[in-house]
Coordinates of C-alpha atoms in Angstrom, one line a residue:
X525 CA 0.0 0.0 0.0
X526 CA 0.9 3.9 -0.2
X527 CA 2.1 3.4 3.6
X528 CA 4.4 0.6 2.9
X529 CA 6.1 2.2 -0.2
X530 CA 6.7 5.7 1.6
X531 CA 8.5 4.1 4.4
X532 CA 10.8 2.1 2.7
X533 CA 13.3 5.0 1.8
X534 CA 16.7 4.9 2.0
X535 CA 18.0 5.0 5.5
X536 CA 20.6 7.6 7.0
X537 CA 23.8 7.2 6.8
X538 CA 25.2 9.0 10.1
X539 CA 26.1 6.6 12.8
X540 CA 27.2 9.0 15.7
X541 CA 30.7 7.4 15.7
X542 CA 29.1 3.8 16.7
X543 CA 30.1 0.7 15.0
X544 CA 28.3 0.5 11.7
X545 CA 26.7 -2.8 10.0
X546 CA 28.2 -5.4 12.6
X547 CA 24.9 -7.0 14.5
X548 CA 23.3 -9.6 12.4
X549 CA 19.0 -10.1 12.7
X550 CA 19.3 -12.6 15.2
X551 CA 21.4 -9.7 17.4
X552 CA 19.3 -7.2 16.5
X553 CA 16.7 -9.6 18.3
X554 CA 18.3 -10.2 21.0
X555 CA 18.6 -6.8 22.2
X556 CA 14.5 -6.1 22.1
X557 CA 14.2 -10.1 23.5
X558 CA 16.7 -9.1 26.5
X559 CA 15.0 -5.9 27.5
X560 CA 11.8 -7.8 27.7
X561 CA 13.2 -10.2 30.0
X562 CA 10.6 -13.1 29.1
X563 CA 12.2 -15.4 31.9
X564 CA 11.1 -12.8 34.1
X565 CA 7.9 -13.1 33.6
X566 CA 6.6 -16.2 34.3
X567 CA 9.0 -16.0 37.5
X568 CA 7.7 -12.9 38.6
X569 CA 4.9 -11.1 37.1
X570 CA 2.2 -13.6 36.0
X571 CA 2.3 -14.5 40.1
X572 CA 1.4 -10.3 40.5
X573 CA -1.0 -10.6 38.0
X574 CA -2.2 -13.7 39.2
X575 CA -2.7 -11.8 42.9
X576 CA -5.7 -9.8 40.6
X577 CA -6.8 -11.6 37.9
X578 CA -6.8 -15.1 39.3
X579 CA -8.2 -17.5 36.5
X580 CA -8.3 -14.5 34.0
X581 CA -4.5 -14.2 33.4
X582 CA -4.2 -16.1 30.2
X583 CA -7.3 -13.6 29.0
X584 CA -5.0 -10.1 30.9
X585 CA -1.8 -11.5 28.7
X586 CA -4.3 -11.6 25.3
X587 CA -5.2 -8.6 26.0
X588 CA -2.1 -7.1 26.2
X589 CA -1.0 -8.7 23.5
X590 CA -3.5 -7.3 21.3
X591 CA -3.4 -3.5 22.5
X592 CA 1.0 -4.0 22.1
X593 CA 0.5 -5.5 18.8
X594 CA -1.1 -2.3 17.3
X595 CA 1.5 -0.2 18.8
X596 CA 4.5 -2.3 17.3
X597 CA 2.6 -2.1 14.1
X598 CA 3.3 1.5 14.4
X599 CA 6.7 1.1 15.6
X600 CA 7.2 -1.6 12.5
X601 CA 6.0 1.2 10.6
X602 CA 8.8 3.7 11.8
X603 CA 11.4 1.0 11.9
X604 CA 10.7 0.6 8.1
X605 CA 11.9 3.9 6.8
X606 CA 14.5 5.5 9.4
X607 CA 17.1 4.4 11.3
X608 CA 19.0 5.8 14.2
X609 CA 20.3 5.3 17.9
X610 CA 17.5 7.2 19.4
X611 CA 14.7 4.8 18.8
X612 CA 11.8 6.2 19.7
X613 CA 12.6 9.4 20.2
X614 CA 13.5 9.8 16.8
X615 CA 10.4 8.8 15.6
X616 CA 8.9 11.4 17.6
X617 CA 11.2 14.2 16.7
X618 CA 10.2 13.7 12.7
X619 CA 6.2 14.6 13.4
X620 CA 5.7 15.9 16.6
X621 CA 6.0 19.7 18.0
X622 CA 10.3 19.9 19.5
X623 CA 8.9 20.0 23.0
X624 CA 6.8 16.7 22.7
X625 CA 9.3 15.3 20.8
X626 CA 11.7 16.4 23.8
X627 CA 9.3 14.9 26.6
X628 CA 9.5 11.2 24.4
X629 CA 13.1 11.3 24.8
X630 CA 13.1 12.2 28.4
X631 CA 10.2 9.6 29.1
X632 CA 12.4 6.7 26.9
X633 CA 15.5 7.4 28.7
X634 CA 13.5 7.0 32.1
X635 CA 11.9 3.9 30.9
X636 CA 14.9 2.0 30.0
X637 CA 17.2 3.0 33.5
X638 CA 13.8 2.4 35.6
X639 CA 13.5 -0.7 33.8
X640 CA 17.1 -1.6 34.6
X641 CA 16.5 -0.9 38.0
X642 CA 13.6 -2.9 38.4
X643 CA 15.4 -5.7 37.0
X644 CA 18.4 -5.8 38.9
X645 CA 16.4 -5.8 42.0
X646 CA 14.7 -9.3 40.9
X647 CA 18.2 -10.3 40.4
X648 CA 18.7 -10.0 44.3
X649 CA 15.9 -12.3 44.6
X650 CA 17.2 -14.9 42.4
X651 CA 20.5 -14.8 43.0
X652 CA 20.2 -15.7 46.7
X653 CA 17.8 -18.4 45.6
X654 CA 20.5 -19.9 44.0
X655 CA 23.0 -19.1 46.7
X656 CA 20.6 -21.2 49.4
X657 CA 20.3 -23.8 47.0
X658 CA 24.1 -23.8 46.2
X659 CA 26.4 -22.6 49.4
X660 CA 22.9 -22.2 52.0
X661 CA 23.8 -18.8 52.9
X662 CA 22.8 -15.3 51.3
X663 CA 24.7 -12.5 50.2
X664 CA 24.1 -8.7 51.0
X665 CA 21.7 -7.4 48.6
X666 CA 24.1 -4.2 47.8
X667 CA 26.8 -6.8 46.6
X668 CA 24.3 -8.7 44.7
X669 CA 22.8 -5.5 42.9
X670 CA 26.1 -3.5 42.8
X671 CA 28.1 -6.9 41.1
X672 CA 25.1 -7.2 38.4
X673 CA 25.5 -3.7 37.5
X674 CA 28.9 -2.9 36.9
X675 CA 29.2 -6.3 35.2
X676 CA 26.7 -5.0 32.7
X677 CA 28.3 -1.6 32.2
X678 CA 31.3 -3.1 31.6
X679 CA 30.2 -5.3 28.6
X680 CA 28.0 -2.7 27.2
X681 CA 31.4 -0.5 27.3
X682 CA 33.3 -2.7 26.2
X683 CA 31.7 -4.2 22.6
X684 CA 28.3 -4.1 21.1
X685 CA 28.9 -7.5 19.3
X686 CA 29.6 -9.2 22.4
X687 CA 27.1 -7.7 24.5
X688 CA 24.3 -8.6 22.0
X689 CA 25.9 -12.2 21.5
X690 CA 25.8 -12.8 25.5
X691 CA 22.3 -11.7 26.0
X692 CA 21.2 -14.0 23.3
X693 CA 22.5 -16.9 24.7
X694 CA 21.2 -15.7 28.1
X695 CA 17.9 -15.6 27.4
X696 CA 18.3 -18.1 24.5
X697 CA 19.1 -20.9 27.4
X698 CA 16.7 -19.4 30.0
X699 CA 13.4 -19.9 27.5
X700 CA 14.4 -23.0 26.4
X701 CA 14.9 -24.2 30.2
X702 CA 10.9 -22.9 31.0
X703 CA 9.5 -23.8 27.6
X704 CA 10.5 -27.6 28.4
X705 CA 9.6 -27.1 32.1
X706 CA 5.9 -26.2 30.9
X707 CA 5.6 -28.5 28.0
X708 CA 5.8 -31.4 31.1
X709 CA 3.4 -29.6 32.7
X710 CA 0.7 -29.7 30.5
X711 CA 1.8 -33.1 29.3
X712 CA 1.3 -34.3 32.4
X713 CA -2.3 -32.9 32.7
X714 CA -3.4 -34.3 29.5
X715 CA -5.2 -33.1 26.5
X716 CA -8.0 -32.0 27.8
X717 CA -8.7 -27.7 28.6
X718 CA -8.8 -26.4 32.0
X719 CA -12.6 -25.0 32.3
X720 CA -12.0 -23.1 35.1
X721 CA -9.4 -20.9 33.8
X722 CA -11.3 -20.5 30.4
X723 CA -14.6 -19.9 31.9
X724 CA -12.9 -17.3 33.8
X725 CA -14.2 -18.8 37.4
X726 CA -14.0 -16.1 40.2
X727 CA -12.2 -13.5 38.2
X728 CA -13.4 -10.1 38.4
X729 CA -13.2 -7.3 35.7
X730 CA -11.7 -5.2 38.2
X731 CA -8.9 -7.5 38.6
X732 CA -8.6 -7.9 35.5
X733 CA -8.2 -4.5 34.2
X734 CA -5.7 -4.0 37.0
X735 CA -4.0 -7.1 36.0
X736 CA -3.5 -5.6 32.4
X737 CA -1.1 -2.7 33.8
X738 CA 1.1 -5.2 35.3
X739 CA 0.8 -7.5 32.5
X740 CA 2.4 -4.8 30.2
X741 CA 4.9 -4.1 31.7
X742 CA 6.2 -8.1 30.8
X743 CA 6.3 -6.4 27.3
X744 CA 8.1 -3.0 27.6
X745 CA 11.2 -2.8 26.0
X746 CA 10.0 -5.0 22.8
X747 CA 10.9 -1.9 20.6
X748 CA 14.6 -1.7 22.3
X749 CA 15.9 -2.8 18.6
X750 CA 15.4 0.0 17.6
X751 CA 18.0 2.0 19.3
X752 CA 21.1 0.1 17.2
X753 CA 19.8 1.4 14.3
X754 CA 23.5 2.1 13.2
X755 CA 25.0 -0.9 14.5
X756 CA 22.6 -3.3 12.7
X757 CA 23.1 -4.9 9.4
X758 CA 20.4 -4.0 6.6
X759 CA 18.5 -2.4 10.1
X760 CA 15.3 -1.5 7.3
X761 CA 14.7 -5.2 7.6
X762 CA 16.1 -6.7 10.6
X763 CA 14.4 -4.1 13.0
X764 CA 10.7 -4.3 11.6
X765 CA 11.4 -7.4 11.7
X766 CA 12.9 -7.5 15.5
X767 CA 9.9 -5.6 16.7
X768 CA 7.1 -7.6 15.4
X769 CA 8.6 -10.7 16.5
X770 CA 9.2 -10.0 19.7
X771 CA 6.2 -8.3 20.9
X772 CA 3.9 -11.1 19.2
X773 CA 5.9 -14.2 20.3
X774 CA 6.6 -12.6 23.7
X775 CA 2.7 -12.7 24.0
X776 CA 2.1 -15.8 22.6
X777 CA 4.8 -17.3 25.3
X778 CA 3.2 -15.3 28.4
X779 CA -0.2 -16.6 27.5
X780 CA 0.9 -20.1 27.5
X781 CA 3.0 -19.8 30.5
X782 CA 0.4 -18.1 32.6
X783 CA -1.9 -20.3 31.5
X784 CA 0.2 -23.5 32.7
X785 CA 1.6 -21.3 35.7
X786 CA -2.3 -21.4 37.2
X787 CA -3.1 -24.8 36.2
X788 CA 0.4 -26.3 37.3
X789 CA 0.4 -24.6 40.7
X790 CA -3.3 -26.1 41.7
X791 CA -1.7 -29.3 43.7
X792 CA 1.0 -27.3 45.1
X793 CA -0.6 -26.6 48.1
X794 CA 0.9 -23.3 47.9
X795 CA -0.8 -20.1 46.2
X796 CA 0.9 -18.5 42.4
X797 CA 1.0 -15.1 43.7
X798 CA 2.9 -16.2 47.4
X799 CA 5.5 -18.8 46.5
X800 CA 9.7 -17.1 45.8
X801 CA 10.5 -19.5 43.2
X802 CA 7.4 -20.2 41.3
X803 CA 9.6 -22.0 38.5
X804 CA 10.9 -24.2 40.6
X805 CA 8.0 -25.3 42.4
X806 CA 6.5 -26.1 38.6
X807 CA 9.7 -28.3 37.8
X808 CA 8.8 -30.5 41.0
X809 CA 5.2 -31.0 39.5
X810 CA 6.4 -31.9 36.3
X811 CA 8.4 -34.2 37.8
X812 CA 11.7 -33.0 37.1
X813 CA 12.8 -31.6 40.2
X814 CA 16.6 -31.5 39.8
X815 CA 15.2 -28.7 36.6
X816 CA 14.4 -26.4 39.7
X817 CA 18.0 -24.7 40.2
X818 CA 18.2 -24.6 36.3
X819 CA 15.0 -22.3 36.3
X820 CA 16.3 -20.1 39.3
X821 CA 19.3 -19.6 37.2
X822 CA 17.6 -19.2 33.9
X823 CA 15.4 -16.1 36.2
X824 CA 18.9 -14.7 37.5
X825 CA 20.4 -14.8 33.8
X826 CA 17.3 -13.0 32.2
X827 CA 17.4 -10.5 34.9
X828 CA 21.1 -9.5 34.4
X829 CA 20.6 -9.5 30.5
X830 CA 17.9 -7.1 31.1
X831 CA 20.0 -4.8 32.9
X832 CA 22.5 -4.8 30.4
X833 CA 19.9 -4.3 27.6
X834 CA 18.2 -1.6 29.2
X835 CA 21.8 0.2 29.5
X836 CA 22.9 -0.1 26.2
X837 CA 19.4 1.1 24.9
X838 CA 19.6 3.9 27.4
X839 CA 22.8 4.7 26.6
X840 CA 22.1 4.8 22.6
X841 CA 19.2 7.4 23.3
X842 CA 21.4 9.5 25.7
X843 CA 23.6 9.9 23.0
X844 CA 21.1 10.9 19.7
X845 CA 19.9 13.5 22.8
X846 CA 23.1 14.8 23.5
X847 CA 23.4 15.3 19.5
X848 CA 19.4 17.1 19.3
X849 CA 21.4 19.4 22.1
X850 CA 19.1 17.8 24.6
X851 CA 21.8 17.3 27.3
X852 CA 25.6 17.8 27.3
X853 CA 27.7 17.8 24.5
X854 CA 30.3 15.2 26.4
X855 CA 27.5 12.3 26.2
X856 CA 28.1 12.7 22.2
X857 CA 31.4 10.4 22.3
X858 CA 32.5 7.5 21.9
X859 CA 34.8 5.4 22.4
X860 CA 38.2 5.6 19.7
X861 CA 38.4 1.8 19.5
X862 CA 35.2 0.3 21.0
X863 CA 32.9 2.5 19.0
X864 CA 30.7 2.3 22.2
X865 CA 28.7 5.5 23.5
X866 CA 31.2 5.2 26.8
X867 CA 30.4 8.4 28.4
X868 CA 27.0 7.6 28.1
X869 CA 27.0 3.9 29.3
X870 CA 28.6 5.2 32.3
X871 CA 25.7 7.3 33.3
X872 CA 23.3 5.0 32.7
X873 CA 25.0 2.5 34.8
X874 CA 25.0 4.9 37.3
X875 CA 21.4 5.9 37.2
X876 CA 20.4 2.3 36.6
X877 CA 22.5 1.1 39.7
X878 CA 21.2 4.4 42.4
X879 CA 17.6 3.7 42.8
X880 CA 18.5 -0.2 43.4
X881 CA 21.3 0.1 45.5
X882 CA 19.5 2.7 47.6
X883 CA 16.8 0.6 48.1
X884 CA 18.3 -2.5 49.2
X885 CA 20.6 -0.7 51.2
X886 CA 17.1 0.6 53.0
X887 CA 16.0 -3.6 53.7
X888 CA 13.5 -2.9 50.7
X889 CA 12.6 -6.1 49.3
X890 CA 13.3 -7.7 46.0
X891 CA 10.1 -8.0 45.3
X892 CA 9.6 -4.2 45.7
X893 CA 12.2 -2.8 44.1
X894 CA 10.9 -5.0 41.2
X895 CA 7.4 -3.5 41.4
X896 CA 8.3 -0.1 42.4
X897 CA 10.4 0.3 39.7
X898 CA 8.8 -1.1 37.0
X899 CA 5.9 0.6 37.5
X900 CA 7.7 3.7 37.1
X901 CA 9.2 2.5 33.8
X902 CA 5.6 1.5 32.7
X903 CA 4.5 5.3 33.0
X904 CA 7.3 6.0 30.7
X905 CA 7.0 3.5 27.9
X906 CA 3.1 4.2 27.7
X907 CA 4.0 8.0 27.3
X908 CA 6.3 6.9 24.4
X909 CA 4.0 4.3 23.1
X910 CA 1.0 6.7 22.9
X911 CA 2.9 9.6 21.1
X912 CA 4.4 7.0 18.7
X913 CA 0.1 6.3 17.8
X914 CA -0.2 10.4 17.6
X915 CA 3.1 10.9 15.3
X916 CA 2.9 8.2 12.6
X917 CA -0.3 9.4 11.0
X918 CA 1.0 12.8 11.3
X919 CA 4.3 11.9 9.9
X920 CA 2.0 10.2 6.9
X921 CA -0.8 13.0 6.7
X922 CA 2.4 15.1 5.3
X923 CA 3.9 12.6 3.3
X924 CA -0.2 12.5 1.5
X925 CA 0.5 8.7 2.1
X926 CA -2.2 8.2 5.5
X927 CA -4.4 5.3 5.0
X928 CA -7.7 4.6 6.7
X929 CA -6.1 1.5 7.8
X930 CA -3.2 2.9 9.9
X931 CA -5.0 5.6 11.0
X932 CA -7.3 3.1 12.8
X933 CA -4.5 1.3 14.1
X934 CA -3.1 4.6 15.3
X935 CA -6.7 5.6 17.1
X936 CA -6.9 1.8 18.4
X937 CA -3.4 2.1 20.0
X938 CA -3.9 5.4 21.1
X939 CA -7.0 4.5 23.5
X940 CA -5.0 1.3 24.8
X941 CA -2.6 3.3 25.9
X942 CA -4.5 5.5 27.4
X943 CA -6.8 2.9 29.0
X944 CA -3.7 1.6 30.4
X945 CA -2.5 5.0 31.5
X946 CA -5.7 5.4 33.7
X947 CA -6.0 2.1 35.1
X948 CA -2.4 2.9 36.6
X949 CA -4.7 6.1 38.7
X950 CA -7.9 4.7 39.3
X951 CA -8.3 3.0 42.1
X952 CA -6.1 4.4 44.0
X953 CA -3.1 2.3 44.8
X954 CA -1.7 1.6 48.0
X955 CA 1.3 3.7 48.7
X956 CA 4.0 4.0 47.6
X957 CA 2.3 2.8 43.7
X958 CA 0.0 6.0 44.7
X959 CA 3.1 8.2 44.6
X960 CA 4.7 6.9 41.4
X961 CA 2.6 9.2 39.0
X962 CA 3.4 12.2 41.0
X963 CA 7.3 11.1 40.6
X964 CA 6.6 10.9 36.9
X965 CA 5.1 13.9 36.2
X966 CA 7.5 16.0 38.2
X967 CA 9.7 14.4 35.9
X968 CA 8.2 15.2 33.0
X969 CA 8.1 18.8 34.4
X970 CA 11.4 19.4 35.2
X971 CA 12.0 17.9 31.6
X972 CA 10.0 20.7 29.8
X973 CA 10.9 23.4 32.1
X974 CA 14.4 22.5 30.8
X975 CA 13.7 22.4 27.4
X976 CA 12.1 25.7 27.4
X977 CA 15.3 27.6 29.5
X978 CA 17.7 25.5 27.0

């Protein structure tokens, strides 16, 4: 269609001093699978959404699925025709007014180090699992958080290549570990469907729409290909590409695995939502107990990939905004032989490492700094979502290429996101969650006040 044939134009050729052409497709995925953290999910946020939802969760995960899809039909879109390391923000900057465009970049960048944050404190969860398991002792959660951390900033300093090799493997071995866990699972149930999940028995549209918010935050990050836009081969292709995959497969794996989750967990004797090692307990009902350490490791792996893909994504943004004039000219370099972003890297790591480190240092638990923190990052990936909807028919309308078709799409994501933006308000969440939109928008205000002095 028109759409289609306007955004397949030739892609820029500036690359910000980063290493040009060297990530093949299946790279380019892993950076957009790593950010989403799949193992993540069924080890710690289908048991949250489970909390609300009960039966309904395979239903909040279609859901989510659906009101995603639209939006990385947008990104797709984007992906198609332009290329660069400020993702999202970039997309924003070609349609929408410079300070909206500004407040995308802002949001982004919050979204990936909140996001990082989040994940590392799940890593303190899992990695004194394994340490029980392994030595029967913990460690200090500061060592724990502050050793996943720096580890990450010092591959996404030191080489692209390798950093998007390591978190393929990471999350390449962690799926595959769960993926054969629930296969026995519903092996050993038989072939028959599970009535009480699918007639939706005792859930509550309440909890369901609640359970939605949570559930989306198992997807943000799917569009985190985008930011190697100059470090990706043919990246007109492989990003698209990237996107689409990852945020329909991603939902097509949650569904199944919250799906088994509930129905594996009903002789466990122990409730989803209350048990620390929900993987585990489902490799002891499928009969393969010695898998249980293998899934606490495949949870602790996916949560350190995370942090690393949500600092070289933030990183890659910092640096197109230090180029838009955004923020300081120093985060612009990089590095002479690494052809990493460095300067920026650093910061992220920084910011990503703060807010977790704090925390933990405070006796917060895992658990919270996971929730806290992610629901921060899910304000600002819905912000950036939602203007995504609002710039590509803009971007098109111009171009005289707007079609009925994307334009619904567009209105369609538009309102999810904005469903999902008010079911984060209403009701009222129990502190601190009730104190998390006020953090955000002071954000976003000291954001535009900046822009508008700069």
């Amino acid at each position: 269609m028109a759409a289609d044939t306007v955004l397949s134009q030739p892609v820029s050729e500036e690359a910000y001093g980063l290493r040009r052409g060297v990530l093949s497709p299946l790279e380019v995925l892993a950076q957009s699978v790593s950010t989403i953290a799949p193992t993540t999910t069924p080890a710690m946020t289908i048991p949250l959404v489970f909390a609300l939802a009960g039966n309904g969760t395979w239903l909040v995960y279609l859901l989510a699925t659906a009101g995603l899809g639209l939006v990385a039909l947008l990104i797709a879109a984007f992906a198609r025709r332009s290329a660069s390391p400020g993702s999202l923000y970039s997309y924003a900057t070609a349609s929408l007014p410079p300070a909206l465009a500004s407040l995308a970049a802002w949001a982004l960048l919050l979204a990936y180090v909140a996001t990082g944050s989040s994940v590392a404190g799940g890593f303190i969860n899992y990695a004194n699992v394994m340490l029980h398991t392994l030595v029967g002792h913990a460690a200090p959660a500061t060592l724990l958080v502050a050793g996943a951390v720096i580890l990450a900033a010092w591959m996404a300093y030191r080489d692209i290549k390798v950093s998007a090799q390591a978190m393929l493997w990471m999350e390449g071995i962690s799926v595959a570990c769960i993926v054969l866990v629930l296969a026995l699972i519903l092996f050993k149930h038989g072939l028959h469907v599970d009535r009480e999940q699918l007639s939706l028995r005792g859930a509550s549209p309440g909890g369901t729409r609640l359970g939605l918010v949570l559930a989306m935050f198992s997807f943000v990050g799917f569009e985190s290909a985008t930011t190697l836009g100059a470090e990706a081969k043919d990246p007109l292709r492989s990003i698209p590409r990237a996107v689409m995959q990852c945020a329909i497969g991603a939902g097509i794996f949650f569904m199944v695995a919250a799906y088994t989750e509930v129905l594996g967990f009903r002789p466990a004797g122990v409730p989803l939502d209350q048990s620390p090692a929900p993987m585990h307990v489902l490799s002891q009902q499928a009969g393969v107990s010695a898998l249980g350490i293998v899934m606490d490791a495949g949870a602790m792996i996916s949560m350190f990939a995370c942090t690393l893909a949500c600092i070289t994504a933030a990183a890659r943004v910092l640096l197109l905004m230090s180029h838009r004039g955004l923020v300081h000219g120093v985060l612009r370099r990089t590095h002479a032989r690494n052809e990493t972003p460095h300067v920026a890297v650093l910061l992220t790591s920084v910011a990503v490492l703060l807010p977790a480190l704090v925390l933990a240092a405070r006796g917060v638990s895992s658990a919270d700094i996971y929730g806290w923190m992610g629901s921060l990052a899910t304000y600002g990936f819905i912000t950036v979502y939602g203007l995504v909807c609002i710039a590509l028919p803009i971007r098109l309308k111009r171009l005289q290429s707007l079609t009925p078709g994307i334009l619904s799409i567009a209105i369609a994501g538009a309102i999810a996101m904005f469903l999902a933006f008010v079911g984060n308000l209403y009701p009222v969440p129990p502190a601190p969650y009730s104190w998390l939109p006020y953090v955000y928008l002071g954000y976003l205000l000291v954001a535009l006040l900046r822009f508008r002095s700069g």
